[in-house]
CSV table of C-alpha atoms in Angstrom, one decimal:
chain,number,residue,atom,x,y,z
A,18,MET,CA,-5.4,-26.1,5.4
A,19,LYS,CA,-8.9,-26.2,4.1
A,20,LEU,CA,-10.4,-24.1,1.5
A,21,PHE,CA,-12.6,-20.9,2.6
A,22,THR,CA,-11.3,-21.5,6.2
A,23,GLU,CA,-9.5,-19.0,8.6
A,24,TYR,CA,-7.3,-20.2,11.4
A,25,PRO,CA,-6.7,-18.9,14.8
A,26,GLU,CA,-3.0,-17.7,15.9
A,27,LYS,CA,-1.3,-18.9,18.7
A,28,ASP,CA,-1.7,-16.4,21.8
A,29,GLU,CA,-4.1,-14.3,19.5
A,30,THR,CA,-6.1,-13.1,22.3
A,31,LYS,CA,-3.1,-12.0,24.0
A,32,TYR,CA,-1.6,-10.1,21.3
A,33,CYS,CA,-5.1,-8.5,20.2
A,34,ALA,CA,-5.3,-7.2,23.8
A,35,LEU,CA,-1.7,-6.0,23.9
A,36,MET,CA,-2.3,-4.0,20.5
A,37,SER,CA,-5.6,-2.6,22.0
A,38,GLU,CA,-3.7,-1.0,24.7
A,39,LEU,CA,-0.8,0.1,22.7
A,40,VAL,CA,-2.7,1.9,20.0
A,41,LYS,CA,-4.4,4.0,23.0
A,42,LYS,CA,-1.1,4.8,24.4
A,43,ASN,CA,0.3,5.8,21.0
A,44,MET,CA,-2.8,8.1,20.4
A,45,ASP,CA,-1.9,9.7,23.8
A,46,ASN,CA,1.5,10.1,23.1
A,47,LEU,CA,0.7,11.7,19.8
A,48,TYR,CA,-2.3,14.0,20.9
A,49,GLY,CA,-2.8,13.7,24.5
A,50,GLY,CA,-2.0,16.0,27.5
A,51,GLU,CA,-0.8,19.4,26.8
A,52,LYS,CA,-0.4,18.7,23.3
A,53,LYS,CA,-2.1,21.2,20.8
A,54,LYS,CA,-2.1,19.1,17.8
A,55,THR,CA,-5.3,18.0,16.2
A,56,ALA,CA,-5.9,14.3,16.5
A,57,LYS,CA,-5.5,12.2,13.4
A,58,ARG,CA,-5.8,8.6,12.5
A,59,ASP,CA,-2.8,6.6,14.0
A,60,THR,CA,-2.1,5.0,10.4
A,61,HIS,CA,-3.3,6.6,6.8
A,62,SER,CA,-3.2,9.9,8.7
A,63,LYS,CA,-3.2,11.9,5.7
A,64,THR,CA,-6.6,12.7,4.2
A,65,HIS,CA,-6.2,14.0,0.7
A,66,ALA,CA,-10.0,14.6,0.0
A,67,ALA,CA,-13.3,13.3,0.9
A,68,VAL,CA,-15.4,12.7,-2.3
A,69,GLN,CA,-19.1,11.7,-3.0
A,70,GLY,CA,-19.8,8.9,-5.6
A,71,THR,CA,-22.3,6.3,-6.6
A,72,LEU,CA,-21.6,2.6,-6.5
A,73,GLU,CA,-23.8,0.6,-9.0
A,74,ILE,CA,-24.4,-3.0,-8.4
A,75,PHE,CA,-25.1,-4.9,-11.5
A,76,ASP,CA,-27.5,-7.8,-12.3
A,77,PHE,CA,-24.5,-10.0,-12.9
A,78,ASP,CA,-24.7,-13.6,-14.2
A,79,GLU,CA,-24.5,-15.6,-11.0
A,80,ALA,CA,-24.5,-18.9,-13.0
A,81,ALA,CA,-21.8,-18.0,-15.2
A,82,ILE,CA,-19.5,-16.9,-12.2
A,83,LYS,CA,-20.3,-20.0,-10.3
A,84,GLN,CA,-19.3,-22.4,-13.3
A,85,GLU,CA,-16.2,-20.4,-13.9
A,86,LEU,CA,-15.3,-20.9,-10.0
A,87,SER,CA,-16.1,-24.6,-10.3
A,88,LYS,CA,-13.3,-25.1,-13.0
A,89,ARG,CA,-11.0,-23.3,-10.9
A,90,ALA,CA,-11.5,-24.8,-7.3
A,91,SER,CA,-11.8,-28.1,-6.3
A,92,LEU,CA,-15.4,-28.0,-5.2
A,93,THR,CA,-18.0,-30.6,-4.6
A,94,SER,CA,-21.6,-30.2,-5.7
A,95,ASP,CA,-22.6,-29.5,-2.2
A,96,GLN,CA,-20.1,-26.9,-1.8
A,97,LEU,CA,-21.1,-25.2,-5.0
A,98,SER,CA,-24.4,-25.1,-4.3
A,99,ALA,CA,-24.1,-23.7,-0.9
A,100,ILE,CA,-22.6,-20.6,-2.4
A,101,SER,CA,-24.9,-17.6,-3.0
A,102,LEU,CA,-23.5,-14.7,-4.8
A,103,LYS,CA,-26.4,-12.7,-4.6
A,104,GLN,CA,-26.8,-11.5,-1.1
A,105,GLY,CA,-25.9,-8.5,1.0
A,106,LEU,CA,-24.6,-5.8,-1.1
A,107,PHE,CA,-24.9,-8.0,-4.1
A,108,ALA,CA,-28.5,-8.9,-3.5
A,109,LYS,CA,-30.2,-7.1,-6.1
A,110,PRO,CA,-29.2,-4.2,-9.0
A,111,LYS,CA,-29.2,-0.9,-7.1
A,112,GLN,CA,-27.3,2.3,-6.9
A,113,TYR,CA,-25.9,3.3,-3.7
A,114,PRO,CA,-24.7,6.8,-2.6
A,115,VAL,CA,-21.2,6.4,-1.2
A,116,TRP,CA,-18.4,8.5,0.5
A,117,LEU,CA,-14.8,8.2,-0.5
A,118,ARG,CA,-11.7,9.0,1.6
A,119,PHE,CA,-8.4,9.1,-0.3
A,120,ALA,CA,-5.5,9.1,2.0
A,121,SER,CA,-1.7,8.0,2.4
A,122,GLY,CA,-0.9,5.0,4.7
A,123,ALA,CA,1.9,6.6,6.7
A,124,PHE,CA,1.6,6.8,10.5
A,125,SER,CA,1.8,10.7,10.3
A,126,VAL,CA,1.2,13.5,7.6
A,127,GLU,CA,4.2,13.5,4.9
A,128,ASN,CA,4.8,15.0,1.8
A,129,ASP,CA,3.5,13.4,-1.0
A,130,TYR,CA,6.9,12.9,-2.9
A,131,LYS,CA,7.8,10.3,0.1
A,132,GLY,CA,7.2,6.8,-0.9
A,133,ASP,CA,4.0,5.4,0.7
A,134,THR,CA,1.0,3.3,0.1
A,135,ARG,CA,-2.5,5.2,-1.3
A,136,SER,CA,-5.7,4.1,0.1
A,137,MET,CA,-9.5,4.7,-1.1
A,138,ALA,CA,-12.0,3.8,1.7
A,139,ILE,CA,-15.5,3.5,0.6
A,140,LYS,CA,-18.6,4.0,2.7
A,141,VAL,CA,-21.6,2.7,1.2
A,142,MET,CA,-24.7,3.9,2.4
A,143,GLY,CA,-28.6,2.8,2.7
A,144,VAL,CA,-27.4,-0.8,3.0
A,145,GLU,CA,-30.1,-3.0,4.6
A,146,GLY,CA,-29.5,-6.3,6.5
A,147,GLU,CA,-28.1,-7.9,9.6
A,148,ARG,CA,-25.3,-6.4,10.7
A,149,LEU,CA,-21.8,-7.3,12.1
A,150,PRO,CA,-21.5,-6.9,15.9
A,151,GLN,CA,-18.8,-4.7,15.8
A,152,SER,CA,-20.6,-2.2,13.2
A,153,HIS,CA,-20.6,1.5,14.7
A,154,GLU,CA,-23.2,2.4,12.2
A,155,LEU,CA,-26.5,1.1,11.1
A,156,LYS,CA,-27.1,1.2,7.4
A,157,THR,CA,-23.8,1.5,6.0
A,158,GLN,CA,-21.0,-1.0,4.3
A,159,ASP,CA,-17.2,-0.2,4.8
A,160,ILE,CA,-14.8,-1.1,1.8
A,161,ILE,CA,-11.1,-0.3,2.5
A,162,VAL,CA,-8.7,-0.9,-0.3
A,163,HIS,CA,-5.1,0.3,-1.2
A,164,ASN,CA,-3.0,0.4,-4.3
A,165,THR,CA,-1.1,-2.7,-3.5
A,166,GLU,CA,-2.1,-6.2,-3.6
A,167,PHE,CA,-1.0,-7.5,-0.3
A,168,PHE,CA,-0.1,-6.1,3.2
A,169,PHE,CA,3.3,-6.5,4.6
A,170,ILE,CA,3.0,-8.1,8.0
A,171,ARG,CA,2.1,-12.0,8.2
A,172,THR,CA,0.5,-12.2,11.8
A,173,ILE,CA,-1.0,-10.4,14.5
A,174,LYS,CA,2.0,-11.0,16.8
A,175,ASP,CA,4.4,-9.6,14.3
A,176,PHE,CA,2.2,-6.5,13.6
A,177,TYR,CA,2.3,-5.8,17.5
A,178,GLY,CA,6.2,-6.3,17.6
A,179,PHE,CA,6.6,-3.6,14.7
A,180,PHE,CA,3.9,-1.1,16.0
A,181,LEU,CA,5.7,-1.4,19.5
A,182,GLN,CA,9.0,-0.4,18.2
A,183,VAL,CA,7.4,2.6,15.9
A,184,TYR,CA,5.8,3.6,19.3
A,185,ARG,CA,9.0,3.6,21.1
A,186,ALA,CA,10.9,5.4,18.4
A,187,LYS,CA,8.4,8.2,18.7
A,188,LEU,CA,9.1,8.4,22.5
A,189,SER,CA,12.9,9.0,22.4
A,190,PRO,CA,15.4,9.0,19.7
A,191,PHE,CA,17.5,6.5,21.9
A,192,LEU,CA,15.1,4.1,21.3
A,193,ILE,CA,15.2,4.2,17.4
A,194,PRO,CA,17.8,1.2,17.5
A,195,PHE,CA,15.0,-1.2,18.4
A,196,ILE,CA,13.1,-0.5,15.3
A,197,LEU,CA,16.4,-0.8,13.3
A,198,LEU,CA,16.7,-4.2,15.0
A,199,TRP,CA,13.0,-5.2,14.0
A,200,LYS,CA,13.5,-4.3,10.5
A,201,LYS,CA,16.9,-6.4,10.3
A,202,LEU,CA,15.4,-9.3,12.0
A,203,HIS,CA,12.2,-9.0,9.4
A,204,PRO,CA,13.9,-8.8,5.8
A,205,TYR,CA,10.8,-10.4,4.1
A,206,GLU,CA,8.4,-7.8,5.7
A,207,ILE,CA,10.6,-4.7,5.0
A,208,SER,CA,11.2,-5.9,1.5
A,209,LEU,CA,7.4,-5.9,0.9
A,210,LEU,CA,7.2,-2.7,2.7
A,211,GLU,CA,9.6,-1.1,0.4
A,212,THR,CA,8.1,-2.5,-2.8
A,213,SER,CA,4.7,-1.0,-2.0
A,214,PHE,CA,6.4,2.4,-1.3
A,215,LYS,CA,8.0,2.3,-5.0
A,216,ARG,CA,4.6,3.3,-6.8
A,217,PHE,CA,3.9,7.3,-7.2
A,218,PRO,CA,0.5,7.4,-9.1
A,219,LYS,CA,0.1,10.2,-11.4
A,220,THR,CA,-3.6,10.4,-9.9
A,221,LEU,CA,-5.5,8.5,-7.2
A,222,LEU,CA,-8.4,8.9,-9.5
A,223,ILE,CA,-7.1,6.7,-12.1
A,224,GLU,CA,-5.4,3.9,-9.8
A,225,ARG,CA,-5.9,0.4,-9.3
A,226,TYR,CA,-7.1,-0.8,-5.5
A,227,TRP,CA,-7.1,-4.1,-3.8
A,228,SER,CA,-8.3,-5.1,-0.4
A,229,ALA,CA,-5.4,-7.2,0.0
A,230,SER,CA,-7.4,-8.8,3.1
A,231,ALA,CA,-10.5,-11.4,2.6
A,232,TYR,CA,-14.3,-11.3,3.2
A,233,SER,CA,-16.9,-13.9,3.7
A,234,LEU,CA,-19.5,-13.9,1.2
A,235,GLY,CA,-22.2,-15.6,3.2
A,236,LEU,CA,-22.3,-17.6,6.3
A,237,LYS,CA,-22.9,-21.2,7.4
A,238,PRO,CA,-26.1,-22.1,9.0
A,239,ASP,CA,-24.2,-23.2,12.3
A,240,PHE,CA,-22.0,-20.1,12.2
A,241,ASP,CA,-21.1,-19.1,15.7
A,242,PRO,CA,-19.2,-15.4,15.9
A,243,SER,CA,-17.5,-16.1,19.1
A,244,GLN,CA,-15.5,-18.9,17.2
A,245,PRO,CA,-13.4,-16.9,14.9
A,246,GLY,CA,-9.7,-16.4,16.2
A,247,ARG,CA,-10.3,-19.4,18.6
A,248,VAL,CA,-10.9,-22.4,16.3
A,249,PRO,CA,-10.8,-22.9,12.4
A,250,VAL,CA,-13.7,-21.4,10.9
A,251,GLU,CA,-15.3,-22.3,7.6
A,252,TYR,CA,-17.2,-20.1,5.3
A,253,PRO,CA,-19.4,-21.0,2.1
A,254,VAL,CA,-17.0,-19.1,0.0
A,255,VAL,CA,-14.3,-16.2,0.5
A,256,ILE,CA,-13.4,-13.3,-1.7
A,257,LYS,CA,-11.5,-10.3,-1.8
A,258,PHE,CA,-12.4,-6.8,-3.3
A,259,GLY,CA,-10.7,-4.9,-6.1
A,260,PHE,CA,-11.4,-1.7,-7.9
A,261,THR,CA,-10.2,-1.2,-11.4
A,262,PRO,CA,-9.9,2.0,-13.2
A,263,VAL,CA,-12.0,1.9,-16.6
A,264,SER,CA,-12.9,4.5,-19.2
A,265,SER,CA,-16.2,6.6,-18.1
A,266,GLN,CA,-17.7,5.7,-21.8
A,267,PRO,CA,-18.8,2.3,-23.0
A,268,PRO,CA,-17.4,-0.3,-23.4
A,269,HIS,CA,-15.7,0.9,-20.3
A,270,GLN,CA,-12.3,-0.2,-21.1
A,271,GLN,CA,-9.6,-0.6,-18.4
A,272,LEU,CA,-7.6,2.3,-18.2
A,273,PRO,CA,-3.5,2.1,-18.0
A,274,LEU,CA,-2.0,3.1,-15.0
A,275,GLU,CA,0.3,6.2,-15.1
A,276,SER,CA,3.0,7.3,-12.6
A,277,ARG,CA,4.2,10.8,-11.5
A,278,PRO,CA,7.1,11.9,-13.3
A,279,GLU,CA,10.3,11.4,-11.6
A,280,SER,CA,11.5,15.1,-12.6
A,281,GLU,CA,8.5,16.4,-10.8
A,282,LEU,CA,9.0,14.4,-7.8
A,283,GLN,CA,12.7,15.6,-7.6
A,284,ARG,CA,11.6,19.2,-8.1
A,285,ALA,CA,9.2,18.9,-5.4
A,286,LYS,CA,11.8,17.4,-2.9
A,287,GLU,CA,14.3,20.2,-3.9
A,288,GLU,CA,11.7,23.0,-3.6
A,289,GLY,CA,11.4,22.0,0.0
A,290,LYS,CA,7.9,23.1,0.4
A,291,GLU,CA,4.7,21.1,1.5
A,292,ASP,CA,3.9,18.7,-1.1
A,293,ASN,CA,0.2,18.0,-1.3
A,294,TYR,CA,0.2,16.7,-4.8
A,295,TYR,CA,-2.5,14.3,-4.6
A,296,ARG,CA,-5.1,16.6,-2.7
A,297,GLU,CA,-4.7,19.2,-5.4
A,298,ASP,CA,-4.8,16.9,-8.2
A,299,ILE,CA,-8.2,15.7,-6.9
A,300,ILE,CA,-9.6,19.2,-6.3
A,301,GLN,CA,-8.5,20.5,-9.8
A,302,ALA,CA,-9.7,17.1,-11.8
A,303,LEU,CA,-13.2,17.3,-10.0
A,304,ALA,CA,-13.7,21.0,-10.6
A,305,LYS,CA,-13.9,20.2,-14.4
A,306,PRO,CA,-17.8,20.2,-15.3
A,307,ASP,CA,-17.4,17.3,-17.3
A,308,ALA,CA,-15.2,15.3,-14.9
A,309,GLU,CA,-16.3,11.5,-14.5
A,310,TYR,CA,-14.0,8.7,-13.2
A,311,CYS,CA,-15.2,5.2,-13.0
A,312,TRP,CA,-13.8,1.7,-11.4
A,313,ASP,CA,-15.2,-1.4,-12.3
A,314,PHE,CA,-16.0,-3.2,-8.6
A,315,GLN,CA,-14.8,-6.6,-8.5
A,316,ILE,CA,-14.7,-9.7,-6.7
A,317,GLN,CA,-11.7,-12.4,-6.4
A,318,PHE,CA,-12.4,-16.0,-5.1
A,319,GLN,CA,-9.9,-18.0,-3.1
A,320,THR,CA,-9.4,-20.9,-5.4
A,321,SER,CA,-7.0,-23.0,-3.5
A,322,PRO,CA,-5.7,-23.3,0.2
A,323,GLU,CA,-2.3,-22.1,-0.7
A,324,MET,CA,-4.1,-18.6,-1.5
A,325,SER,CA,-3.9,-17.7,2.1
A,326,ILE,CA,-6.4,-16.3,3.9
A,327,ASP,CA,-4.7,-15.6,7.2
A,328,ASP,CA,-1.3,-14.4,5.7
A,329,THR,CA,-2.0,-11.3,3.6
A,330,THR,CA,1.6,-11.0,2.4
A,331,ILE,CA,0.5,-13.8,-0.1
A,332,VAL,CA,-0.8,-12.3,-3.4
A,333,TRP,CA,-3.7,-14.2,-5.0
A,334,ASN,CA,-2.7,-15.1,-8.4
A,335,GLU,CA,-5.0,-13.7,-10.9
A,336,LYS,CA,-4.2,-16.1,-13.3
A,337,GLU,CA,-5.6,-18.6,-11.0
A,338,SER,CA,-8.4,-16.5,-10.0
A,339,PRO,CA,-9.4,-13.7,-12.0
A,340,PHE,CA,-11.5,-10.9,-10.8
A,341,PHE,CA,-15.2,-10.9,-11.7
A,342,THR,CA,-17.0,-7.5,-12.2
A,343,VAL,CA,-20.2,-7.1,-10.1
A,344,GLY,CA,-20.6,-3.5,-10.3
A,345,ARG,CA,-19.3,-0.1,-10.9
A,346,LEU,CA,-18.1,2.9,-8.8
A,347,ILE,CA,-18.4,6.5,-10.3
A,348,VAL,CA,-17.2,9.9,-9.1
A,349,LYS,CA,-18.3,13.0,-11.1
A,350,HIS,CA,-17.7,16.6,-10.9
A,351,GLN,CA,-18.2,18.1,-7.5
A,352,LYS,CA,-16.1,20.9,-5.2
A,353,VAL,CA,-14.2,18.9,-2.3
A,354,ASP,CA,-11.9,21.8,-1.0
A,355,SER,CA,-14.4,23.5,1.5
A,356,PRO,CA,-13.5,23.6,5.3
A,357,LEU,CA,-16.4,21.8,6.5
A,358,GLU,CA,-15.7,19.0,3.8
A,359,ASN,CA,-12.1,18.7,5.1
A,360,ASP,CA,-13.2,18.4,8.7
A,361,PHE,CA,-16.0,15.7,7.3
A,362,GLY,CA,-13.4,13.6,5.9
A,363,GLU,CA,-11.0,13.6,9.0
A,364,ASN,CA,-14.0,12.7,11.2
A,365,LEU,CA,-15.1,9.7,9.3
A,366,SER,CA,-14.7,6.5,10.6
A,367,PHE,CA,-14.2,3.5,8.6
A,368,SER,CA,-13.7,-0.2,9.8
A,369,PRO,CA,-13.3,-3.5,8.0
A,370,ALA,CA,-16.0,-4.8,10.5
A,371,ASN,CA,-18.6,-2.0,9.9
A,372,GLY,CA,-21.2,-3.9,7.5
A,373,LEU,CA,-23.3,-6.8,7.0
A,374,ALA,CA,-22.9,-10.1,8.6
A,375,VAL,CA,-22.7,-11.9,5.4
A,376,HIS,CA,-19.5,-9.6,4.4
A,377,ARG,CA,-17.5,-10.9,7.5
A,378,PRO,CA,-14.0,-9.7,7.4
A,379,VAL,CA,-11.7,-12.9,7.5
A,380,GLY,CA,-8.1,-13.7,8.4
A,381,ALA,CA,-5.7,-12.7,11.2
A,382,ILE,CA,-5.1,-9.0,10.2
A,383,ASN,CA,-8.8,-8.4,9.6
A,384,ARG,CA,-9.6,-10.1,12.9
A,385,LEU,CA,-7.0,-7.3,14.5
A,386,ARG,CA,-8.2,-4.4,12.5
A,387,SER,CA,-11.7,-5.2,13.6
A,388,ILE,CA,-10.9,-4.7,17.3
A,389,VAL,CA,-8.6,-1.7,17.1
A,390,TYR,CA,-9.9,0.5,14.4
A,391,HIS,CA,-13.0,1.1,16.8
A,392,ILE,CA,-10.7,2.2,19.6
A,393,VAL,CA,-8.4,4.4,17.4
A,394,ALA,CA,-11.6,6.0,15.9
A,395,ASP,CA,-13.4,6.5,19.4
A,396,ASN,CA,-10.1,8.0,20.9
A,397,ARG,CA,-9.6,10.2,17.8
A,398,HIS,CA,-13.4,11.5,18.1
A,399,GLU,CA,-12.6,12.3,21.8
A,400,LYS,CA,-9.9,14.2,21.4
A,401,ARG,CA,-11.2,16.3,18.6
A,402,GLY,CA,-14.3,16.8,20.6
A,403,VAL,CA,-16.5,15.2,17.9
A,404,LYS,CA,-19.8,13.6,18.7
A,405,TYR,CA,-19.8,10.9,15.7
A,406,GLN,CA,-22.8,10.8,13.6
A,407,GLU,CA,-23.7,8.2,10.8
A,408,PRO,CA,-22.8,9.9,7.5
A,409,THR,CA,-25.7,10.1,5.0
A,410,ALA,CA,-26.2,11.3,1.3
């Protein structure tokens, strides 16, 4: 295995095609025909809030970051000189307007007292440059992050197998044993999934988020976009994104993460009511006139081949490769509970493949997401009767 290189899976094209058909069937099963339910996403179904903010890109010290990278990765002088950090979204200091969608990761809308991952999808607007071929918008960059450092599935084939059993279990209770069998045969994946469900943040506005999957920062001169997923493809450098909550006041120290009290979780379960804790928290927190929440926008480099690009169950160790701060995300006082804003958040479309060519999503799971996210979004908009428009500030 080589540094900064993604590798194809065996039968990748076959399983991507199968997954593409399966997500269409799943959306039709959930929301098609005579069903009167309003179509939502097939995963990360529950929208907590759509929020406006600002992403500031700093004039960071590129030379210092590259010098630190050279100490941690075995790079030749040619490899190091080929790395350009100040390109794409990072090309120059700038403030970008953003839309954020806070959500939970489950396949359906669930009470917030149930264990789940929580996500923050960022849509950066006014981004200029050559686009990825799969982009569904012209001047945005999507960054999708979660409050866990890993994704629980290793391969495209395994994700198809898991999703197939979830789909079957929704068709008939008689098919539930098949998902139970899948879980029994995949103890590693299930242990990761259960681990990611254990955290109940006190607020999603002071939570740490990771991309878990990787992205290129730049492309080689001979890059061929038809090759990923077919042959090994090497990039100048590969990174992951992170957002770490910090104080809104200088020196912007990192904030401690807090959990929702166990007593409150238990009370919410016992009351038997709808639990929309995270939505209500965001509405109340941002309603305060002096509300301001900040995250350091950070990048982490792959510094050894053992830090896998394709296997997103493997966490990149921060002691071996620390995050470098390149910007700051800021959210201030606003009203987020209007019906129009609720619909806007539901209709927003995000994809790791929506953005600039130099920020190409890499690795097996990202290659799959780049295909199926667009299919699900188009299907969802059609069922909702929505003619999608690129959002602006």
